[in-house]
Amino acid sequence: MGGKAASISDYRALAKARLPHFLFEYLDGGSYDEVTLRRNVEDLQNVALKQRVLRDVSTIDLSTKLFGRRSSLPVGLSPVGLSGLYARRGEVQAAKAAAAAGIPFTLSTLSACSIEEVATAERGFWFQLYIVKDRGFVSDMIARAKAAGCGALVLTVDLAVPGTRYRDYRAGLSGSMRGPVSRMTQVLRRPDWAWDVALRGRPMTMGNIEPLVGSGAALSDLMGWVARNFDASVTWTDVEWVRSQWAGPLVIKGILDPDDAREAAANGVDGIVVSNHGGRQLDGALSSARALPPIADAVSGRIAILADGGIRSGLDVVRMLALGANFALMGRGWAYALAARGGTGVAHVLKLIEAEMRVAMALTACTSIGEIDEQILERSGNRAQ
Ligand SMILES: Cc1cc2nc3c(=O)[nH]c(=O)nc-3n(C[C@H](O)[C@H](O)[C@H](O)COP(=O)(O)O)c2cc1C
C-alpha cells in the first residue's frame, strides 16, 4: 500500500491514490464553488487556543457521556454515504473500528452495507435517516434500526433538495451519458481498489434502500434518485411523526440557525448536529465553527449539541468543544482513512485524534472534557467574529 500517514491530510493523499477518481471526488468535494467547504476547515483552524502552563496535566480523561452512554472520546463518526465502497464492506470495517475505540459510528441511509449486515458485526451503532416520499418505507427503516439495536436515530434535515456538486459531473459520477465508460476507465487505473472492493467486496449495492431502488441502481444517478425520492415537504410535524416511532435518542442533523435549534429543543428531540453537511449543500452557508457559538447560547444545557464540519485533527475537536459543542463528529476524516487502509486506517485516525487531543488539552490546562469551554479560547477575535 505504501506511504506513511501521520495525519488526516496524509490519509487524504493516500485515499486519492487508491480510489477511482470519481469516488475520491465524491468524497472530497462540496457543492458549487466549495466556499462553505473551505470555510469549515479554515474557520475552525483560525480559532486560537489559549496556552496555559505550570498546571498539573499529568492525568487527562478524554471520556464523556452522551445519551446515557460513555464514549471514550467526545468524537463520533458522521454518516458518509457510499462509504461501503471506499474499502471492502467498508461500513462494517468502520463500525468495528469505532466500537473497538469505544466511540459511536453512524450508518448512512445511503450506505452500501445494510443495517442488518452492520448489526451482525457490531450492535449499538447509530442510524442516520433520510425521509423519502414513501413514508411506509421510512417507518420500515426506523423499525429495522430498532430491531438492529441502534443506539441513536440521526435524522438529517439539510437535504430537502440536493446541492449540485460540480466535481461529480466532471468525474462522470452524475449527469453524463458517458459516465459508465468513464468510471470503468477510472476503475481500471486503480487495480488495488478494483480487486479489494469491486471484485472481493460484492455486492456493490445500496444496502438499505435496495427495496426501493432495486439491486441494479447502485451508483449511477444516485443524486438523481435522491432528487426524485427525497421529500422537500418535510417539516417539524414529520419530526413528531418520527419521534412517535422511536423511543431512543433522536438527533436532528443539519442545524445552523439558533431559531431552528430552539425549535428542535421545543420539539422533544434529544440532540442536534450543528452541520452544513460538510459544505455539500448550501454553498455560502456559515461554517459550523461560526454557527456554533450562538446556537450553544440558545440551547446549551437543554439538548445535546453535536457539531461536525472541517474537523481534521484532535486540535479541531478541542476547538469545536470550546465553541460550545458537547460532542464532535467527523466525516471525511475517517472516510479518507477507510479508503486508504480499511478499518486499520480508521482505528489509526482515532488514535491520532486522541493523541492530538491530549496535547491540546494539556497545553490549555484541561484535564477532563467538562473543563473545555470558551475560557480556553483567546479573547482577541474568536467569539467576536
Ligand atoms: C462523501 C460524503 C457523504 C456524505 N453522506 C451523508 C449522508 O449520507 N447522510 C448525512 O447525514 N450526511 C452525509 N454527509 C455529511 C457528513 O455526515 C458530515 O456532516 C460532514 O462530512 C462533516 O464534514 P467533514 O467531512 O468536514 O468532517 C456526507 C459527507 C461526505 C463527505
Short mmCIF file of C-alpha atoms and ligand atoms in Angstrom, two decimals:
data_model
loop_
_atom_site.label_atom_id
_atom_site.label_comp_id
_atom_site.label_asym_id
_atom_site.label_seq_id
_atom_site.Cartn_x
_atom_site.Cartn_y
_atom_site.Cartn_z
CA MET A 1 0.00 0.00 0.00
CA GLY A 2 2.98 2.26 0.63
CA GLY A 3 3.18 5.64 2.33
CA LYS A 4 3.16 6.52 5.99
CA ALA A 5 0.33 8.55 7.49
CA ALA A 6 0.86 10.89 10.43
CA SER A 7 -2.27 12.97 9.94
CA ILE A 8 -5.67 13.09 8.28
CA SER A 9 -4.21 15.09 5.42
CA ASP A 10 -1.75 12.23 4.80
CA TYR A 11 -4.73 9.86 4.69
CA ARG A 12 -6.41 12.16 2.20
CA ALA A 13 -3.41 11.83 -0.12
CA LEU A 14 -3.40 8.04 0.28
CA ALA A 15 -7.15 7.90 -0.42
CA LYS A 16 -6.65 9.90 -3.59
CA ALA A 17 -4.01 7.46 -4.77
CA ARG A 18 -6.14 4.39 -4.04
CA LEU A 19 -9.72 5.31 -5.00
CA PRO A 20 -11.02 5.58 -8.56
CA HIS A 21 -11.11 9.28 -9.42
CA PHE A 22 -14.92 9.64 -9.31
CA LEU A 23 -15.14 8.09 -5.84
CA PHE A 24 -12.41 10.33 -4.47
CA GLU A 25 -14.09 13.38 -5.96
CA TYR A 26 -17.44 12.34 -4.45
CA LEU A 27 -15.79 12.02 -1.04
CA ASP A 28 -13.58 15.08 -1.16
CA GLY A 29 -15.83 17.59 -2.86
CA GLY A 30 -18.50 20.06 -1.83
CA SER A 31 -21.31 21.87 -3.59
CA TYR A 32 -20.91 24.66 -6.16
CA ASP A 33 -17.76 26.73 -5.57
CA GLU A 34 -17.00 24.91 -2.31
CA VAL A 35 -16.97 28.14 -0.33
CA THR A 36 -18.58 26.59 2.74
CA LEU A 37 -16.38 23.51 2.49
CA ARG A 38 -13.29 25.74 2.68
CA ARG A 39 -14.79 27.89 5.44
CA ASN A 40 -15.47 24.83 7.58
CA VAL A 41 -11.79 23.97 7.64
CA GLU A 42 -10.37 27.50 7.74
CA ASP A 43 -12.70 29.00 10.35
CA LEU A 44 -12.02 26.11 12.68
CA GLN A 45 -8.27 26.30 12.17
CA ASN A 46 -8.39 30.03 12.81
CA VAL A 47 -9.84 29.55 16.28
CA ALA A 48 -6.93 30.46 18.56
CA LEU A 49 -6.40 28.38 21.67
CA LYS A 50 -5.02 29.93 24.82
CA GLN A 51 -1.81 28.29 26.02
CA ARG A 52 -1.57 27.86 29.79
CA VAL A 53 1.41 26.44 31.68
CA LEU A 54 2.51 25.02 35.02
CA ARG A 55 -0.73 23.24 35.85
CA ASP A 56 -0.76 19.57 36.73
CA VAL A 57 -1.84 17.91 33.50
CA SER A 58 -0.26 14.53 34.19
CA THR A 59 -3.64 12.78 34.07
CA ILE A 60 -6.13 13.61 31.36
CA ASP A 61 -9.53 11.94 30.99
CA LEU A 62 -10.88 12.10 27.44
CA SER A 63 -14.08 10.21 28.08
CA THR A 64 -17.54 11.72 28.13
CA LYS A 65 -21.17 10.69 28.46
CA LEU A 66 -23.75 11.14 25.76
CA PHE A 67 -27.32 9.85 25.83
CA GLY A 68 -26.53 7.91 28.99
CA ARG A 69 -23.59 6.07 27.44
CA ARG A 70 -19.89 6.52 27.98
CA SER A 71 -17.78 7.31 24.95
CA SER A 72 -14.01 7.06 25.28
CA LEU A 73 -13.64 10.25 23.24
CA PRO A 74 -16.09 13.12 22.62
CA VAL A 75 -15.98 12.12 18.96
CA GLY A 76 -18.17 10.03 16.68
CA LEU A 77 -18.16 9.08 13.01
CA SER A 78 -20.59 11.12 10.89
CA PRO A 79 -22.73 9.29 8.35
CA VAL A 80 -20.95 9.15 5.00
CA GLY A 81 -22.91 7.83 2.03
CA LEU A 82 -21.29 5.16 -0.16
CA SER A 83 -18.53 4.61 2.40
CA GLY A 84 -19.01 0.90 1.90
CA LEU A 85 -17.32 1.38 -1.46
CA TYR A 86 -14.17 3.00 -0.10
CA ALA A 87 -12.96 -0.33 1.21
CA ARG A 88 -14.36 -3.87 1.10
CA ARG A 89 -17.67 -3.90 3.03
CA GLY A 90 -16.43 -0.54 4.30
CA GLU A 91 -19.21 0.34 6.73
CA VAL A 92 -18.71 -2.93 8.59
CA GLN A 93 -14.99 -2.22 8.89
CA ALA A 94 -15.60 1.34 10.12
CA ALA A 95 -18.28 0.26 12.61
CA LYS A 96 -15.89 -2.31 14.08
CA ALA A 97 -13.05 0.19 14.35
CA ALA A 98 -15.30 2.73 16.09
CA ALA A 99 -16.66 0.13 18.51
CA ALA A 100 -13.13 -1.07 19.32
CA ALA A 101 -12.18 2.54 20.09
CA GLY A 102 -15.29 2.95 22.26
CA ILE A 103 -16.97 5.64 20.18
CA PRO A 104 -20.17 5.76 18.07
CA PHE A 105 -20.34 5.05 14.35
CA THR A 106 -23.27 6.41 12.30
CA LEU A 107 -24.53 4.35 9.37
CA SER A 108 -25.93 6.41 6.49
CA THR A 109 -29.26 5.61 4.86
CA LEU A 110 -27.23 5.71 1.62
CA SER A 111 -24.73 3.06 2.66
CA ALA A 112 -23.56 0.03 0.73
CA CYS A 113 -23.89 -2.32 3.72
CA SER A 114 -27.38 -2.66 5.13
CA ILE A 115 -28.39 -2.01 8.75
CA GLU A 116 -28.66 -5.77 9.21
CA GLU A 117 -25.23 -6.51 7.74
CA VAL A 118 -23.53 -4.00 10.03
CA ALA A 119 -25.55 -5.28 13.01
CA THR A 120 -24.27 -8.82 12.53
CA ALA A 121 -20.76 -7.44 13.14
CA GLU A 122 -21.49 -4.77 15.75
CA ARG A 123 -24.52 -3.55 17.64
CA GLY A 124 -25.21 -0.16 19.18
CA PHE A 125 -24.16 1.94 16.18
CA TRP A 126 -26.26 4.97 15.29
CA PHE A 127 -28.50 5.07 12.22
CA GLN A 128 -28.92 8.17 10.04
CA LEU A 129 -32.34 8.54 8.49
CA TYR A 130 -33.49 10.48 5.43
CA ILE A 131 -37.22 10.99 4.96
CA VAL A 132 -38.25 9.84 1.49
CA LYS A 133 -41.66 10.30 -0.06
CA ASP A 134 -42.66 6.70 0.62
CA ARG A 135 -43.42 7.04 4.35
CA GLY A 136 -44.11 3.34 4.72
CA PHE A 137 -40.51 2.74 3.72
CA VAL A 138 -39.31 5.31 6.28
CA SER A 139 -41.32 3.55 9.02
CA ASP A 140 -39.73 0.27 7.95
CA MET A 141 -36.24 1.73 8.22
CA ILE A 142 -36.98 3.03 11.72
CA ALA A 143 -38.24 -0.43 12.68
CA ARG A 144 -35.14 -2.03 11.17
CA ALA A 145 -32.89 0.33 13.14
CA LYS A 146 -34.80 -0.54 16.30
CA ALA A 147 -34.52 -4.28 15.62
CA ALA A 148 -30.78 -3.88 15.00
CA GLY A 149 -30.33 -2.24 18.42
CA CYS A 150 -29.18 1.13 17.06
CA GLY A 151 -28.13 3.49 19.85
CA ALA A 152 -29.50 6.69 18.31
CA LEU A 153 -31.51 7.83 15.32
CA VAL A 154 -29.94 10.76 13.47
CA LEU A 155 -32.49 12.49 11.27
CA THR A 156 -30.74 14.55 8.58
CA VAL A 157 -32.79 17.59 7.57
CA ASP A 158 -30.47 19.67 5.38
CA LEU A 159 -31.08 17.75 2.17
CA ALA A 160 -34.59 18.88 1.29
CA VAL A 161 -33.16 19.27 -2.22
CA PRO A 162 -29.69 18.15 -3.31
CA GLY A 163 -26.98 20.78 -3.82
CA THR A 164 -25.08 20.43 -7.09
CA ARG A 165 -21.55 19.11 -6.87
CA TYR A 166 -19.61 20.11 -9.95
CA ARG A 167 -16.90 17.56 -9.27
CA ASP A 168 -19.40 14.70 -9.60
CA TYR A 169 -20.31 15.88 -13.10
CA ARG A 170 -16.71 16.38 -14.14
CA ALA A 171 -15.69 12.95 -12.84
CA GLY A 172 -18.55 11.15 -14.59
CA LEU A 173 -20.50 10.23 -11.45
CA SER A 174 -23.59 12.16 -12.41
CA GLY A 175 -25.27 13.74 -15.36
CA SER A 176 -23.31 12.29 -18.25
CA MET A 177 -24.18 9.60 -20.80
CA ARG A 178 -20.51 8.68 -20.95
CA GLY A 179 -20.45 8.20 -17.15
CA PRO A 180 -20.29 4.39 -17.04
CA VAL A 181 -17.47 4.18 -19.61
CA SER A 182 -15.54 6.95 -17.92
CA ARG A 183 -15.97 5.30 -14.50
CA MET A 184 -14.82 1.94 -15.82
CA THR A 185 -11.65 3.55 -17.21
CA GLN A 186 -11.02 5.16 -13.83
CA VAL A 187 -11.53 1.83 -12.04
CA LEU A 188 -9.01 0.11 -14.33
CA ARG A 189 -6.43 2.69 -13.22
CA ARG A 190 -6.89 1.59 -9.61
CA PRO A 191 -6.29 -2.19 -9.63
CA ASP A 192 -5.80 -2.47 -5.84
CA TRP A 193 -9.20 -0.93 -5.24
CA ALA A 194 -10.81 -2.95 -8.06
CA TRP A 195 -9.54 -6.21 -6.55
CA ASP A 196 -10.41 -5.31 -2.96
CA VAL A 197 -13.80 -3.69 -3.46
CA ALA A 198 -15.23 -4.24 -6.95
CA LEU A 199 -14.35 -7.94 -7.04
CA ARG A 200 -14.00 -9.21 -3.47
CA GLY A 201 -16.35 -6.67 -1.90
CA ARG A 202 -19.51 -7.53 -3.81
CA PRO A 203 -22.37 -6.85 -3.93
CA MET A 204 -21.89 -3.14 -4.63
CA THR A 205 -25.47 -2.10 -3.99
CA MET A 206 -27.25 0.40 -1.77
CA GLY A 207 -27.91 -1.95 1.14
CA ASN A 208 -30.68 -0.04 2.93
CA ILE A 209 -32.66 1.33 0.04
CA GLU A 210 -32.43 -1.69 -2.25
CA PRO A 211 -36.11 -2.50 -1.71
CA LEU A 212 -36.86 0.93 -3.22
CA VAL A 213 -34.26 1.25 -5.95
CA GLY A 214 -33.65 -2.37 -6.96
CA SER A 215 -30.25 -4.01 -6.89
CA GLY A 216 -29.02 -2.64 -10.21
CA ALA A 217 -29.43 1.03 -9.42
CA ALA A 218 -26.36 1.29 -7.23
CA LEU A 219 -24.09 4.17 -8.08
CA SER A 220 -25.18 5.76 -11.27
CA ASP A 221 -27.59 8.58 -10.83
CA LEU A 222 -27.53 8.45 -7.05
CA MET A 223 -28.17 12.17 -6.76
CA GLY A 224 -30.92 11.88 -9.38
CA TRP A 225 -32.56 9.24 -7.24
CA VAL A 226 -32.14 11.49 -4.23
CA ALA A 227 -33.78 14.39 -6.09
CA ARG A 228 -36.73 12.22 -7.16
CA ASN A 229 -37.34 10.46 -3.86
CA PHE A 230 -36.35 12.84 -1.09
CA ASP A 231 -39.28 14.79 0.25
CA ALA A 232 -38.95 18.58 0.19
CA SER A 233 -42.22 18.95 2.10
CA VAL A 234 -40.78 17.64 5.39
CA THR A 235 -41.50 19.86 8.44
CA TRP A 236 -41.42 19.68 12.23
CA THR A 237 -44.67 17.68 12.02
CA ASP A 238 -42.66 14.89 10.41
CA VAL A 239 -40.13 15.10 13.21
CA GLU A 240 -43.02 14.48 15.60
CA TRP A 241 -44.08 11.56 13.43
CA VAL A 242 -40.56 10.06 13.61
CA ARG A 243 -40.45 10.72 17.36
CA SER A 244 -43.68 8.76 17.81
CA GLN A 245 -41.97 5.69 16.31
CA TRP A 246 -38.57 5.96 18.01
CA ALA A 247 -38.25 5.97 21.78
CA GLY A 248 -34.43 6.13 21.88
CA PRO A 249 -32.19 9.17 21.46
CA LEU A 250 -33.32 11.28 18.47
CA VAL A 251 -30.85 13.72 16.94
CA ILE A 252 -31.60 16.31 14.24
CA LYS A 253 -28.63 16.79 11.91
CA GLY A 254 -28.16 19.90 9.82
CA ILE A 255 -28.95 22.80 12.16
CA LEU A 256 -27.15 26.10 11.51
CA ASP A 257 -29.53 28.66 12.97
CA PRO A 258 -30.29 29.38 16.65
CA ASP A 259 -34.05 29.61 15.98
CA ASP A 260 -34.05 26.16 14.39
CA ALA A 261 -32.06 24.90 17.38
CA ARG A 262 -34.70 26.35 19.76
CA GLU A 263 -37.41 24.70 17.68
CA ALA A 264 -35.58 21.37 17.96
CA ALA A 265 -35.38 21.74 21.74
CA ALA A 266 -39.11 22.54 21.86
CA ASN A 267 -39.95 19.50 19.72
CA GLY A 268 -38.72 16.82 22.07
CA VAL A 269 -35.51 15.81 20.35
CA ASP A 270 -32.50 14.77 22.40
CA GLY A 271 -29.80 16.46 20.39
CA ILE A 272 -28.83 18.39 17.30
CA VAL A 273 -25.85 18.26 14.99
CA VAL A 274 -24.68 21.72 14.02
CA SER A 275 -23.76 20.94 10.44
CA ASN A 276 -23.85 22.18 6.86
CA HIS A 277 -23.42 18.66 5.50
CA GLY A 278 -19.68 19.15 5.15
CA GLY A 279 -20.18 22.03 2.71
CA ARG A 280 -22.09 19.80 0.31
CA GLN A 281 -25.45 21.57 0.38
CA LEU A 282 -25.99 25.35 0.73
CA ASP A 283 -22.74 26.83 -0.52
CA GLY A 284 -22.26 30.18 1.13
CA ALA A 285 -23.78 28.99 4.40
CA LEU A 286 -21.91 29.69 7.61
CA SER A 287 -19.14 27.34 8.64
CA SER A 288 -20.03 25.12 11.58
CA ALA A 289 -17.39 26.86 13.69
CA ARG A 290 -19.13 30.20 13.21
CA ALA A 291 -22.67 28.88 13.52
CA LEU A 292 -21.98 27.03 16.74
CA PRO A 293 -21.50 29.70 19.47
CA PRO A 294 -24.90 31.42 19.05
CA ILE A 295 -26.60 28.02 18.89
CA ALA A 296 -24.85 26.99 22.10
CA ASP A 297 -26.06 30.24 23.69
CA ALA A 298 -29.61 29.38 22.60
CA VAL A 299 -29.95 25.73 23.69
CA SER A 300 -26.94 24.69 25.77
CA GLY A 301 -27.96 22.51 28.69
CA ARG A 302 -31.39 21.75 27.22
CA ILE A 303 -30.37 19.32 24.48
CA ALA A 304 -27.06 17.75 23.47
CA ILE A 305 -25.11 19.82 20.95
CA LEU A 306 -23.09 17.84 18.46
CA ALA A 307 -21.14 19.51 15.66
CA ASP A 308 -19.32 18.50 12.51
CA GLY A 309 -17.65 20.19 9.55
CA GLY A 310 -13.96 20.76 8.99
CA ILE A 311 -12.54 18.59 11.76
CA ARG A 312 -9.16 17.40 10.54
CA SER A 313 -7.34 16.81 13.85
CA GLY A 314 -7.75 16.37 17.58
CA LEU A 315 -6.97 20.07 17.94
CA ASP A 316 -10.07 20.79 15.87
CA VAL A 317 -12.15 18.58 18.17
CA VAL A 318 -10.99 20.63 21.16
CA ARG A 319 -11.79 23.83 19.27
CA MET A 320 -15.30 22.60 18.44
CA LEU A 321 -15.94 21.75 22.11
CA ALA A 322 -14.59 25.14 23.21
CA LEU A 323 -17.00 26.83 20.81
CA GLY A 324 -19.91 25.14 22.57
CA ALA A 325 -20.33 21.55 21.34
CA ASN A 326 -20.77 18.66 23.76
CA PHE A 327 -19.62 16.15 21.17
CA ALA A 328 -17.89 16.31 17.79
CA LEU A 329 -18.47 14.26 14.66
CA MET A 330 -16.08 13.69 11.81
CA GLY A 331 -16.96 12.83 8.19
CA ARG A 332 -14.20 12.94 5.60
CA GLY A 333 -11.51 12.37 8.24
CA TRP A 334 -12.49 8.76 8.86
CA ALA A 335 -13.58 8.09 5.29
CA TYR A 336 -10.15 9.06 3.87
CA ALA A 337 -8.55 6.62 6.31
CA LEU A 338 -11.03 3.88 5.42
CA ALA A 339 -10.27 4.37 1.74
CA ALA A 340 -6.52 4.28 2.38
CA ARG A 341 -6.22 1.43 4.86
CA GLY A 342 -9.65 -0.01 5.67
CA GLY A 343 -10.63 -0.44 9.32
CA THR A 344 -6.95 -0.29 10.35
CA GLY A 345 -6.81 3.23 8.93
CA VAL A 346 -9.94 4.29 10.83
CA ALA A 347 -8.51 2.87 14.07
CA HIS A 348 -5.26 4.76 13.44
CA VAL A 349 -7.03 8.06 12.77
CA LEU A 350 -8.88 7.70 16.06
CA LYS A 351 -5.53 7.12 17.81
CA LEU A 352 -4.16 10.26 16.14
CA ILE A 353 -7.19 12.27 17.24
CA GLU A 354 -6.79 11.01 20.79
CA ALA A 355 -3.07 11.88 20.90
CA GLU A 356 -3.68 15.33 19.41
CA MET A 357 -6.47 15.99 21.89
CA ARG A 358 -4.19 15.06 24.78
CA VAL A 359 -1.63 17.63 23.68
CA ALA A 360 -4.24 20.33 23.09
CA MET A 361 -5.83 19.69 26.48
CA ALA A 362 -2.53 19.55 28.37
CA LEU A 363 -1.38 22.85 26.88
CA THR A 364 -4.69 24.57 27.54
CA ALA A 365 -4.67 23.14 31.09
CA CYS A 366 -7.77 20.95 30.74
CA THR A 367 -7.74 17.54 32.40
CA SER A 368 -11.28 16.49 31.54
CA ILE A 369 -13.72 17.10 28.71
CA GLY A 370 -16.02 19.09 31.02
CA GLU A 371 -13.27 21.69 31.51
CA ILE A 372 -13.12 22.56 27.82
CA ASP A 373 -15.09 25.76 27.29
CA GLU A 374 -14.71 29.24 25.87
CA GLN A 375 -12.21 30.07 28.61
CA ILE A 376 -9.56 28.18 26.65
CA LEU A 377 -10.03 30.43 23.63
CA GLU A 378 -8.06 33.61 23.10
CA ARG A 379 -10.42 36.50 23.65
CA SER A 380 -8.96 38.53 20.84
CA GLY A 381 -11.10 37.77 17.87
CA ASN A 382 -12.51 34.31 18.37
CA ARG A 383 -16.01 34.82 19.68
CA ALA A 384 -16.36 38.35 18.49
CA GLN A 385 -16.05 37.34 14.84
C1 LIG B 1 -18.88 11.66 0.88
C2 LIG B 1 -19.84 12.17 1.90
C3 LIG B 1 -21.09 11.58 2.02
C4 LIG B 1 -21.99 12.03 2.98
N1 LIG B 1 -23.18 11.38 3.12
C5 LIG B 1 -24.01 11.76 4.12
C6 LIG B 1 -25.20 11.03 4.35
O1 LIG B 1 -25.49 10.04 3.70
N2 LIG B 1 -26.01 11.46 5.35
C7 LIG B 1 -25.71 12.55 6.12
O2 LIG B 1 -26.47 12.90 7.01
N3 LIG B 1 -24.58 13.25 5.92
C8 LIG B 1 -23.72 12.87 4.95
N4 LIG B 1 -22.55 13.56 4.76
C9 LIG B 1 -22.22 14.68 5.65
C10 LIG B 1 -21.43 14.17 6.86
O3 LIG B 1 -22.26 13.39 7.70
C11 LIG B 1 -20.88 15.30 7.69
O4 LIG B 1 -21.90 16.19 8.04
C12 LIG B 1 -19.72 16.06 7.02
O5 LIG B 1 -18.92 15.18 6.28
C13 LIG B 1 -18.90 16.76 8.07
O6 LIG B 1 -17.87 17.49 7.50
P1 LIG B 1 -16.36 16.94 7.39
O7 LIG B 1 -16.34 15.99 6.24
O8 LIG B 1 -15.58 18.17 7.11
O9 LIG B 1 -15.99 16.26 8.69
C14 LIG B 1 -21.64 13.12 3.80
C15 LIG B 1 -20.39 13.71 3.68
C16 LIG B 1 -19.49 13.24 2.75
C17 LIG B 1 -18.13 13.89 2.67
#
